Amino acid sequence: MRRTDEVKTLQDHEFIAEFPKLIQDFANYKLVYQGCSQKTVNEYLFDLRTFCRYLKASRGGLPMTGETFNEIDITDLGRDFFEGVMTSEIYSFLSFTYTKRENGVSARARKLSAIKGFYKYCTAKMMLFETNPAANIETPKQKKSLPKHLSVEECVDLLDAVKNDETSKTKVRDYCILTMFLNCGMRLSELAGISLPDIDPELRSLRVTGKGAKERIIYLNEACRSAMTAYFPVRLATPAKNKGETALFLSGQGNRISVKTIQWMVKKYLGEAGLAYKNYSTHKLRHTAATLMYQSGQVDIRVLKDILGHEQLNTTQIYTHVSNEQMEAAMNNNPLADRAAPPAAEFHAIEVPEEDTPAPEDPPKKKRGRPKKVQET
């Protein structure tokens, strides 16, 4: 089973039957009890499948690459197999993903997270194993990089590219989508999933469903209200393919707009705005909204965390990077920044002693300690 864009579910018996019973139970735990999305659960399954195939291949002398590796059957693996996994084998697997599969730091960290989660479930939750072979393995350190984002001028150019498109039949819809991205900082899946009942009748806010099926409220500013007010008549006049369809954004066929259609649309207008060379994406628009809100100086980092739907504050802190203009302003705001140097006339050449001039002797060092008492005679 290769990875595809289609999200498989645990109710897909043909799909879930490809995994050992213990991994099936772990996936069900992540989905039902921890509230992870099906997409997240699938990523755990795919990474654990690669791990299991590696273990069978390394122990059995099977090929580590090609179709032979991808077709290794892991359904026969039971409790004894997983309990017998050694820490050294996990290290070897991570090395394999780097050397043979060319996985980057993020991909290796995700695979290790799946293994750690699986063994934590087996040891701490189900008490199946006494020891956790992945417990003390450190996550690969990821290079910290500043999130790419559009400048204010580039945002205006992008929106103007939609306004100036005289051939598009979906111009009003597309302008609304881009406005929501640039102002609300929502994820691609969140925007595509908005339904009409999610929107406040007075256009003050809307409800989105984020990672782990967690809902949050996003408040709308004047730009969003204006774009949605212009789009609503178009939306209501567009016939939906299925009766009762409540999606806010519809495709040309009358279905809920797909994430791929939104990605294609964003790429199209980035090109028309002359920004294609920067390789921006829909997620970069989310970064843009967050960065512009924070750099305005009026948004607390904790408020931004809730707007973006982050679980941990340290995830939001990537937006606390400063721009060149902010660094320049910080230097200029130093209390000593306006101190002028003495005029040149007050400076004199430094006198350098001749080579035969003896260096001045160091002053005698003072003796430390209390002075000795003098006995009276």
Short mmCIF file of C-alpha atoms in Angstrom, two decimals:
data_model
loop_
_atom_site.label_atom_id
_atom_site.label_comp_id
_atom_site.label_asym_id
_atom_site.label_seq_id
_atom_site.Cartn_x
_atom_site.Cartn_y
_atom_site.Cartn_z
CA MET A 1 0.00 0.00 0.00
CA ARG A 2 1.58 3.25 -1.13
CA ARG A 3 0.84 6.63 0.38
CA THR A 4 -1.80 8.57 -1.52
CA ASP A 5 -3.65 11.83 -1.06
CA GLU A 6 -6.74 9.83 -0.18
CA VAL A 7 -7.30 9.57 3.57
CA LYS A 8 -7.93 5.95 4.51
CA THR A 9 -10.05 5.21 7.55
CA LEU A 10 -9.88 2.48 10.16
CA GLN A 11 -13.25 1.29 8.87
CA ASP A 12 -11.57 0.43 5.56
CA HIS A 13 -11.06 -3.26 6.34
CA GLU A 14 -8.73 -3.89 3.40
CA PHE A 15 -6.49 -1.03 4.54
CA ILE A 16 -6.36 -1.81 8.25
CA ALA A 17 -5.86 -5.54 7.59
CA GLU A 18 -2.36 -4.75 6.33
CA PHE A 19 -1.17 -4.07 9.89
CA PRO A 20 -0.51 -6.31 12.91
CA LYS A 21 -3.24 -6.46 15.54
CA LEU A 22 -1.19 -4.55 18.09
CA ILE A 23 -0.64 -1.64 15.68
CA GLN A 24 -4.34 -1.69 14.79
CA ASP A 25 -5.20 -1.31 18.47
CA PHE A 26 -2.70 1.54 18.81
CA ALA A 27 -4.21 3.35 15.81
CA ASN A 28 -7.69 2.98 17.27
CA TYR A 29 -6.44 4.39 20.60
CA LYS A 30 -4.95 7.45 18.87
CA LEU A 31 -8.14 8.06 16.90
CA VAL A 32 -10.83 7.38 19.50
CA TYR A 33 -9.26 8.18 22.85
CA GLN A 34 -6.66 10.81 22.00
CA GLY A 35 -8.80 12.50 19.36
CA CYS A 36 -6.16 12.55 16.62
CA SER A 37 -7.39 13.16 13.08
CA GLN A 38 -7.58 10.26 10.66
CA LYS A 39 -4.80 11.85 8.62
CA THR A 40 -2.51 11.95 11.66
CA VAL A 41 -3.33 8.33 12.51
CA ASN A 42 -2.50 7.31 8.94
CA GLU A 43 0.92 8.93 9.25
CA TYR A 44 1.56 6.84 12.38
CA LEU A 45 0.49 3.71 10.53
CA PHE A 46 2.66 4.38 7.49
CA ASP A 47 5.75 5.12 9.61
CA LEU A 48 5.25 2.03 11.78
CA ARG A 49 4.78 -0.08 8.67
CA THR A 50 8.16 1.08 7.35
CA PHE A 51 9.70 0.33 10.75
CA CYS A 52 8.25 -3.20 10.80
CA ARG A 53 9.39 -3.93 7.25
CA TYR A 54 12.88 -2.76 8.14
CA LEU A 55 13.02 -5.06 11.16
CA LYS A 56 11.88 -8.08 9.15
CA ALA A 57 14.28 -7.25 6.32
CA SER A 58 17.31 -6.67 8.57
CA ARG A 59 16.68 -9.81 10.61
CA GLY A 60 15.89 -11.98 7.61
CA GLY A 61 18.50 -10.68 5.20
CA LEU A 62 15.89 -9.30 2.78
CA PRO A 63 16.44 -6.39 0.35
CA MET A 64 16.15 -2.95 1.93
CA THR A 65 15.00 -1.15 -1.20
CA GLY A 66 12.72 -1.55 -4.18
CA GLU A 67 9.40 -3.33 -4.61
CA THR A 68 10.57 -6.34 -2.60
CA PHE A 69 10.90 -4.15 0.50
CA ASN A 70 7.54 -2.45 -0.13
CA GLU A 71 5.77 -5.80 -0.37
CA ILE A 72 7.07 -7.29 2.90
CA ASP A 73 4.12 -8.70 4.82
CA ILE A 74 3.95 -7.57 8.46
CA THR A 75 0.54 -8.97 9.42
CA ASP A 76 2.11 -11.95 11.19
CA LEU A 77 4.00 -9.83 13.75
CA GLY A 78 2.82 -10.42 17.29
CA ARG A 79 3.52 -9.29 20.81
CA ASP A 80 6.76 -11.26 21.16
CA PHE A 81 8.19 -9.62 18.05
CA PHE A 82 7.60 -6.07 19.28
CA GLU A 83 8.67 -6.88 22.84
CA GLY A 84 11.98 -8.20 21.50
CA VAL A 85 12.91 -5.00 19.66
CA MET A 86 16.15 -3.52 20.96
CA THR A 87 17.12 0.12 21.28
CA SER A 88 20.04 -0.48 18.90
CA GLU A 89 17.59 -1.62 16.22
CA ILE A 90 15.68 1.65 16.47
CA TYR A 91 18.94 3.58 16.06
CA SER A 92 19.77 1.42 13.05
CA PHE A 93 16.34 2.10 11.57
CA LEU A 94 16.82 5.87 11.88
CA SER A 95 20.20 5.51 10.19
CA PHE A 96 18.52 3.47 7.43
CA THR A 97 15.92 6.18 6.82
CA TYR A 98 18.72 8.71 6.42
CA THR A 99 21.14 6.74 4.25
CA LYS A 100 18.80 4.58 2.15
CA ARG A 101 15.56 6.57 2.04
CA GLU A 102 17.12 10.06 2.21
CA ASN A 103 14.71 11.24 4.89
CA GLY A 104 15.31 14.72 6.21
CA VAL A 105 15.38 15.67 9.87
CA SER A 106 11.63 16.30 10.03
CA ALA A 107 10.76 12.94 8.47
CA ARG A 108 13.12 11.07 10.80
CA ALA A 109 11.75 12.93 13.82
CA ARG A 110 8.20 12.00 12.78
CA LYS A 111 9.09 8.32 12.42
CA LEU A 112 10.74 8.30 15.83
CA SER A 113 7.65 10.00 17.29
CA ALA A 114 5.49 7.18 15.90
CA ILE A 115 7.77 4.53 17.43
CA LYS A 116 7.89 6.35 20.78
CA GLY A 117 4.11 6.73 20.82
CA PHE A 118 3.59 3.07 19.99
CA TYR A 119 5.90 1.80 22.74
CA LYS A 120 4.52 4.25 25.27
CA TYR A 121 1.07 2.83 24.50
CA CYS A 122 2.36 -0.74 24.94
CA THR A 123 4.20 -0.06 28.20
CA ALA A 124 2.50 2.80 30.07
CA LYS A 125 -1.07 2.39 28.84
CA MET A 126 -1.57 -1.33 28.22
CA MET A 127 1.21 -2.69 30.47
CA LEU A 128 2.13 -5.25 27.80
CA PHE A 129 5.92 -4.78 28.00
CA GLU A 130 8.15 -4.11 30.98
CA THR A 131 10.66 -1.95 29.11
CA ASN A 132 10.36 0.75 26.46
CA PRO A 133 13.28 0.51 23.99
CA ALA A 134 12.55 3.99 22.57
CA ALA A 135 12.22 5.82 25.88
CA ASN A 136 15.70 7.36 26.02
CA ILE A 137 16.27 8.02 22.31
CA GLU A 138 16.57 11.74 21.65
CA THR A 139 14.60 13.30 18.82
CA PRO A 140 16.84 14.51 15.96
CA LYS A 141 17.49 18.23 16.30
CA GLN A 142 15.80 20.23 13.60
CA LYS A 143 17.34 23.32 12.09
CA LYS A 144 15.44 26.38 13.21
CA SER A 145 14.50 28.59 10.29
CA LEU A 146 12.37 31.67 10.06
CA PRO A 147 8.96 31.07 8.46
CA LYS A 148 8.72 32.54 4.96
CA HIS A 149 6.01 35.11 4.54
CA LEU A 150 4.78 37.79 2.18
CA SER A 151 5.39 41.45 2.86
CA VAL A 152 2.47 43.86 3.07
CA GLU A 153 3.28 45.08 -0.44
CA GLU A 154 3.31 41.51 -1.79
CA CYS A 155 -0.05 40.82 -0.13
CA VAL A 156 -1.53 43.85 -1.88
CA ASP A 157 -0.06 42.69 -5.20
CA LEU A 158 -1.58 39.23 -4.70
CA LEU A 159 -5.05 40.59 -3.97
CA ASP A 160 -4.79 43.05 -6.86
CA ALA A 161 -3.93 40.15 -9.17
CA VAL A 162 -7.35 38.67 -8.39
CA LYS A 163 -9.13 42.01 -8.75
CA ASN A 164 -7.56 42.60 -12.15
CA ASP A 165 -8.41 39.15 -13.52
CA GLU A 166 -11.01 39.84 -16.20
CA THR A 167 -11.39 36.22 -17.36
CA SER A 168 -12.01 34.31 -14.12
CA LYS A 169 -15.57 33.23 -13.37
CA THR A 170 -14.66 32.64 -9.73
CA LYS A 171 -12.90 35.93 -9.05
CA VAL A 172 -15.16 36.97 -6.16
CA ARG A 173 -14.80 33.55 -4.49
CA ASP A 174 -11.03 33.49 -4.97
CA TYR A 175 -10.63 37.01 -3.60
CA CYS A 176 -12.61 35.99 -0.50
CA ILE A 177 -10.45 32.90 0.01
CA LEU A 178 -7.19 34.84 -0.24
CA THR A 179 -8.52 37.56 2.07
CA MET A 180 -9.42 34.93 4.68
CA PHE A 181 -5.96 33.35 4.42
CA LEU A 182 -4.10 36.65 4.78
CA ASN A 183 -6.22 37.99 7.64
CA CYS A 184 -7.24 34.96 9.70
CA GLY A 185 -4.18 32.71 9.52
CA MET A 186 -6.23 29.53 9.20
CA ARG A 187 -4.97 26.24 7.82
CA LEU A 188 -5.82 25.06 4.33
CA SER A 189 -8.01 22.21 5.59
CA GLU A 190 -9.77 24.58 8.00
CA LEU A 191 -10.68 27.02 5.25
CA ALA A 192 -11.91 24.31 2.89
CA GLY A 193 -14.03 22.85 5.70
CA ILE A 194 -16.01 26.01 6.53
CA SER A 195 -19.77 25.55 6.19
CA LEU A 196 -22.49 28.19 6.13
CA PRO A 197 -23.81 27.30 9.63
CA ASP A 198 -20.29 27.95 10.99
CA ILE A 199 -20.58 31.66 10.21
CA ASP A 200 -22.07 34.20 12.61
CA PRO A 201 -25.11 35.86 10.91
CA GLU A 202 -23.63 39.29 11.66
CA LEU A 203 -20.27 38.26 10.15
CA ARG A 204 -18.41 38.92 13.37
CA SER A 205 -16.85 35.46 13.64
CA LEU A 206 -16.83 31.92 12.31
CA ARG A 207 -16.08 28.46 13.67
CA VAL A 208 -13.36 26.25 12.20
CA THR A 209 -12.33 22.69 12.98
CA GLY A 210 -8.59 22.31 13.38
CA LYS A 211 -6.20 19.47 14.15
CA GLY A 212 -7.59 16.72 16.32
CA ALA A 213 -11.15 17.80 15.47
CA LYS A 214 -10.76 20.73 17.86
CA GLU A 215 -13.03 23.69 17.19
CA ARG A 216 -12.14 27.32 17.71
CA ILE A 217 -13.66 30.71 16.96
CA ILE A 218 -11.96 33.10 14.54
CA TYR A 219 -13.08 36.73 14.62
CA LEU A 220 -13.46 38.56 11.33
CA ASN A 221 -12.11 42.01 10.55
CA GLU A 222 -13.58 44.52 8.13
CA ALA A 223 -11.64 43.14 5.13
CA CYS A 224 -13.08 39.66 5.71
CA ARG A 225 -16.60 40.99 6.22
CA SER A 226 -16.37 42.99 3.01
CA ALA A 227 -15.08 40.02 1.00
CA MET A 228 -17.72 37.66 2.39
CA THR A 229 -20.51 40.17 1.83
CA ALA A 230 -19.49 40.37 -1.83
CA TYR A 231 -19.22 36.58 -2.12
CA PHE A 232 -22.48 35.52 -0.43
CA PRO A 233 -24.75 36.44 -3.36
CA VAL A 234 -22.46 34.45 -5.66
CA ARG A 235 -22.50 31.47 -3.29
CA LEU A 236 -26.27 31.45 -2.92
CA ALA A 237 -26.71 31.72 -6.68
CA THR A 238 -24.38 28.80 -7.35
CA PRO A 239 -26.30 25.52 -7.65
CA ALA A 240 -24.84 22.81 -5.40
CA LYS A 241 -24.43 19.36 -6.89
CA ASN A 242 -25.81 17.64 -3.81
CA LYS A 243 -29.02 18.77 -2.16
CA GLY A 244 -28.41 20.31 1.22
CA GLU A 245 -24.73 21.15 0.55
CA THR A 246 -23.67 23.72 3.18
CA ALA A 247 -20.04 24.32 2.15
CA LEU A 248 -19.09 28.00 2.10
CA PHE A 249 -16.78 27.64 -0.88
CA LEU A 250 -17.98 25.60 -3.86
CA SER A 251 -16.07 24.34 -6.88
CA GLY A 252 -17.18 24.93 -10.44
CA GLN A 253 -18.99 21.57 -10.30
CA GLY A 254 -21.00 22.58 -7.24
CA ASN A 255 -19.07 20.44 -4.73
CA ARG A 256 -17.25 21.56 -1.60
CA ILE A 257 -14.01 23.05 -2.86
CA SER A 258 -11.03 20.70 -2.49
CA VAL A 259 -7.68 21.58 -0.98
CA LYS A 260 -6.03 20.87 -4.32
CA THR A 261 -8.27 23.40 -6.09
CA ILE A 262 -7.39 26.03 -3.50
CA GLN A 263 -3.68 25.24 -3.86
CA TRP A 264 -3.93 25.53 -7.64
CA MET A 265 -5.75 28.85 -7.37
CA VAL A 266 -3.20 30.31 -4.94
CA LYS A 267 -0.33 29.20 -7.17
CA LYS A 268 -2.03 30.76 -10.19
CA TYR A 269 -2.40 34.20 -8.62
CA LEU A 270 1.04 34.12 -7.05
CA GLY A 271 2.32 33.73 -10.59
CA GLU A 272 0.19 36.58 -11.88
CA ALA A 273 1.43 38.78 -9.04
CA GLY A 274 5.04 38.03 -10.01
CA LEU A 275 5.72 36.02 -6.85
CA ALA A 276 5.98 32.52 -8.31
CA TYR A 277 9.78 32.50 -8.03
CA LYS A 278 9.55 32.66 -4.23
CA ASN A 279 7.81 29.26 -4.03
CA TYR A 280 5.10 30.48 -1.68
CA SER A 281 2.21 28.18 -0.79
CA THR A 282 -1.10 28.24 1.04
CA HIS A 283 0.72 27.51 4.29
CA LYS A 284 2.98 30.52 3.67
CA LEU A 285 -0.19 32.63 3.61
CA ARG A 286 -0.96 31.34 7.12
CA HIS A 287 2.58 32.31 8.14
CA THR A 288 2.03 35.71 6.57
CA ALA A 289 -1.12 36.43 8.58
CA ALA A 290 0.56 35.37 11.82
CA THR A 291 3.73 37.34 11.16
CA LEU A 292 1.94 40.54 10.18
CA MET A 293 -0.32 40.34 13.23
CA TYR A 294 2.64 39.87 15.57
CA GLN A 295 4.83 42.51 13.92
CA SER A 296 2.06 45.05 14.28
CA GLY A 297 3.12 45.15 17.91
CA GLN A 298 -0.43 44.96 19.18
CA VAL A 299 -0.95 41.19 19.40
CA ASP A 300 0.23 39.24 22.44
CA ILE A 301 1.93 35.93 21.64
CA ARG A 302 -0.65 34.06 23.74
CA VAL A 303 -3.51 35.62 21.82
CA LEU A 304 -1.79 34.68 18.56
CA LYS A 305 -1.48 31.10 19.85
CA ASP A 306 -5.25 30.88 20.25
CA ILE A 307 -5.94 32.52 16.89
CA LEU A 308 -3.75 29.96 15.11
CA GLY A 309 -5.06 27.01 17.10
CA HIS A 310 -1.68 25.91 18.45
CA GLU A 311 -1.51 23.45 21.33
CA GLN A 312 1.84 24.66 22.68
CA LEU A 313 3.14 28.19 23.01
CA ASN A 314 6.56 27.20 21.69
CA THR A 315 4.93 26.40 18.34
CA THR A 316 3.71 29.98 18.08
CA GLN A 317 7.07 31.43 19.07
CA ILE A 318 8.47 30.94 15.57
CA TYR A 319 6.60 34.13 14.72
CA THR A 320 8.49 36.20 17.28
CA HIS A 321 11.34 36.67 14.83
CA VAL A 322 12.09 40.29 14.08
CA SER A 323 12.46 42.04 10.77
CA ASN A 324 15.44 44.11 9.67
CA GLU A 325 13.40 47.27 10.24
CA GLN A 326 12.64 46.20 13.81
CA MET A 327 16.30 45.48 14.51
CA GLU A 328 17.27 48.88 13.10
CA ALA A 329 14.61 50.56 15.21
CA ALA A 330 15.83 48.72 18.32
CA MET A 331 19.36 49.99 17.74
CA ASN A 332 18.12 53.54 17.25
CA ASN A 333 16.05 53.37 20.45
CA ASN A 334 19.09 52.65 22.61
CA PRO A 335 19.34 55.46 25.21
CA LEU A 336 22.95 56.01 24.16
CA ALA A 337 22.17 56.13 20.44
CA ASP A 338 22.32 59.97 20.28
CA ARG A 339 25.65 60.39 22.04
CA ALA A 340 28.00 62.25 19.70
CA ALA A 341 31.71 61.52 19.56
CA PRO A 342 34.21 64.28 20.51
CA PRO A 343 35.23 66.54 17.61
CA ALA A 344 38.33 65.47 15.71
CA ALA A 345 40.33 68.49 16.94
CA GLU A 346 40.39 67.07 20.48
CA PHE A 347 42.13 63.90 19.41
CA HIS A 348 45.94 63.58 19.49
CA ALA A 349 48.20 61.00 18.01
CA ILE A 350 48.97 58.14 20.34
CA GLU A 351 52.56 58.34 21.55
CA VAL A 352 54.36 55.07 20.94
CA PRO A 353 57.50 54.58 23.09
CA GLU A 354 60.80 53.88 21.36
CA GLU A 355 62.09 50.31 21.40
CA ASP A 356 64.88 51.03 23.93
CA THR A 357 62.56 52.80 26.31
CA PRO A 358 62.06 50.55 29.34
CA ALA A 359 58.51 49.64 30.09
CA PRO A 360 57.13 51.20 33.26
CA GLU A 361 57.36 49.01 36.30
CA ASP A 362 54.18 47.60 37.73
CA PRO A 363 53.19 49.17 41.05
CA PRO A 364 53.99 47.02 44.07
CA LYS A 365 51.21 44.68 44.99
CA LYS A 366 49.51 45.27 48.30
CA LYS A 367 49.72 42.49 50.81
CA ARG A 368 46.38 41.12 51.80
CA GLY A 369 45.35 39.98 55.26
CA ARG A 370 45.20 41.53 58.64
CA PRO A 371 48.27 43.36 59.95
CA LYS A 372 50.23 41.52 62.61
CA LYS A 373 49.71 42.62 66.18
CA VAL A 374 52.69 44.27 67.82
CA GLN A 375 53.31 43.03 71.35
CA GLU A 376 53.72 45.73 73.95
CA THR A 377 56.93 45.74 75.90
#
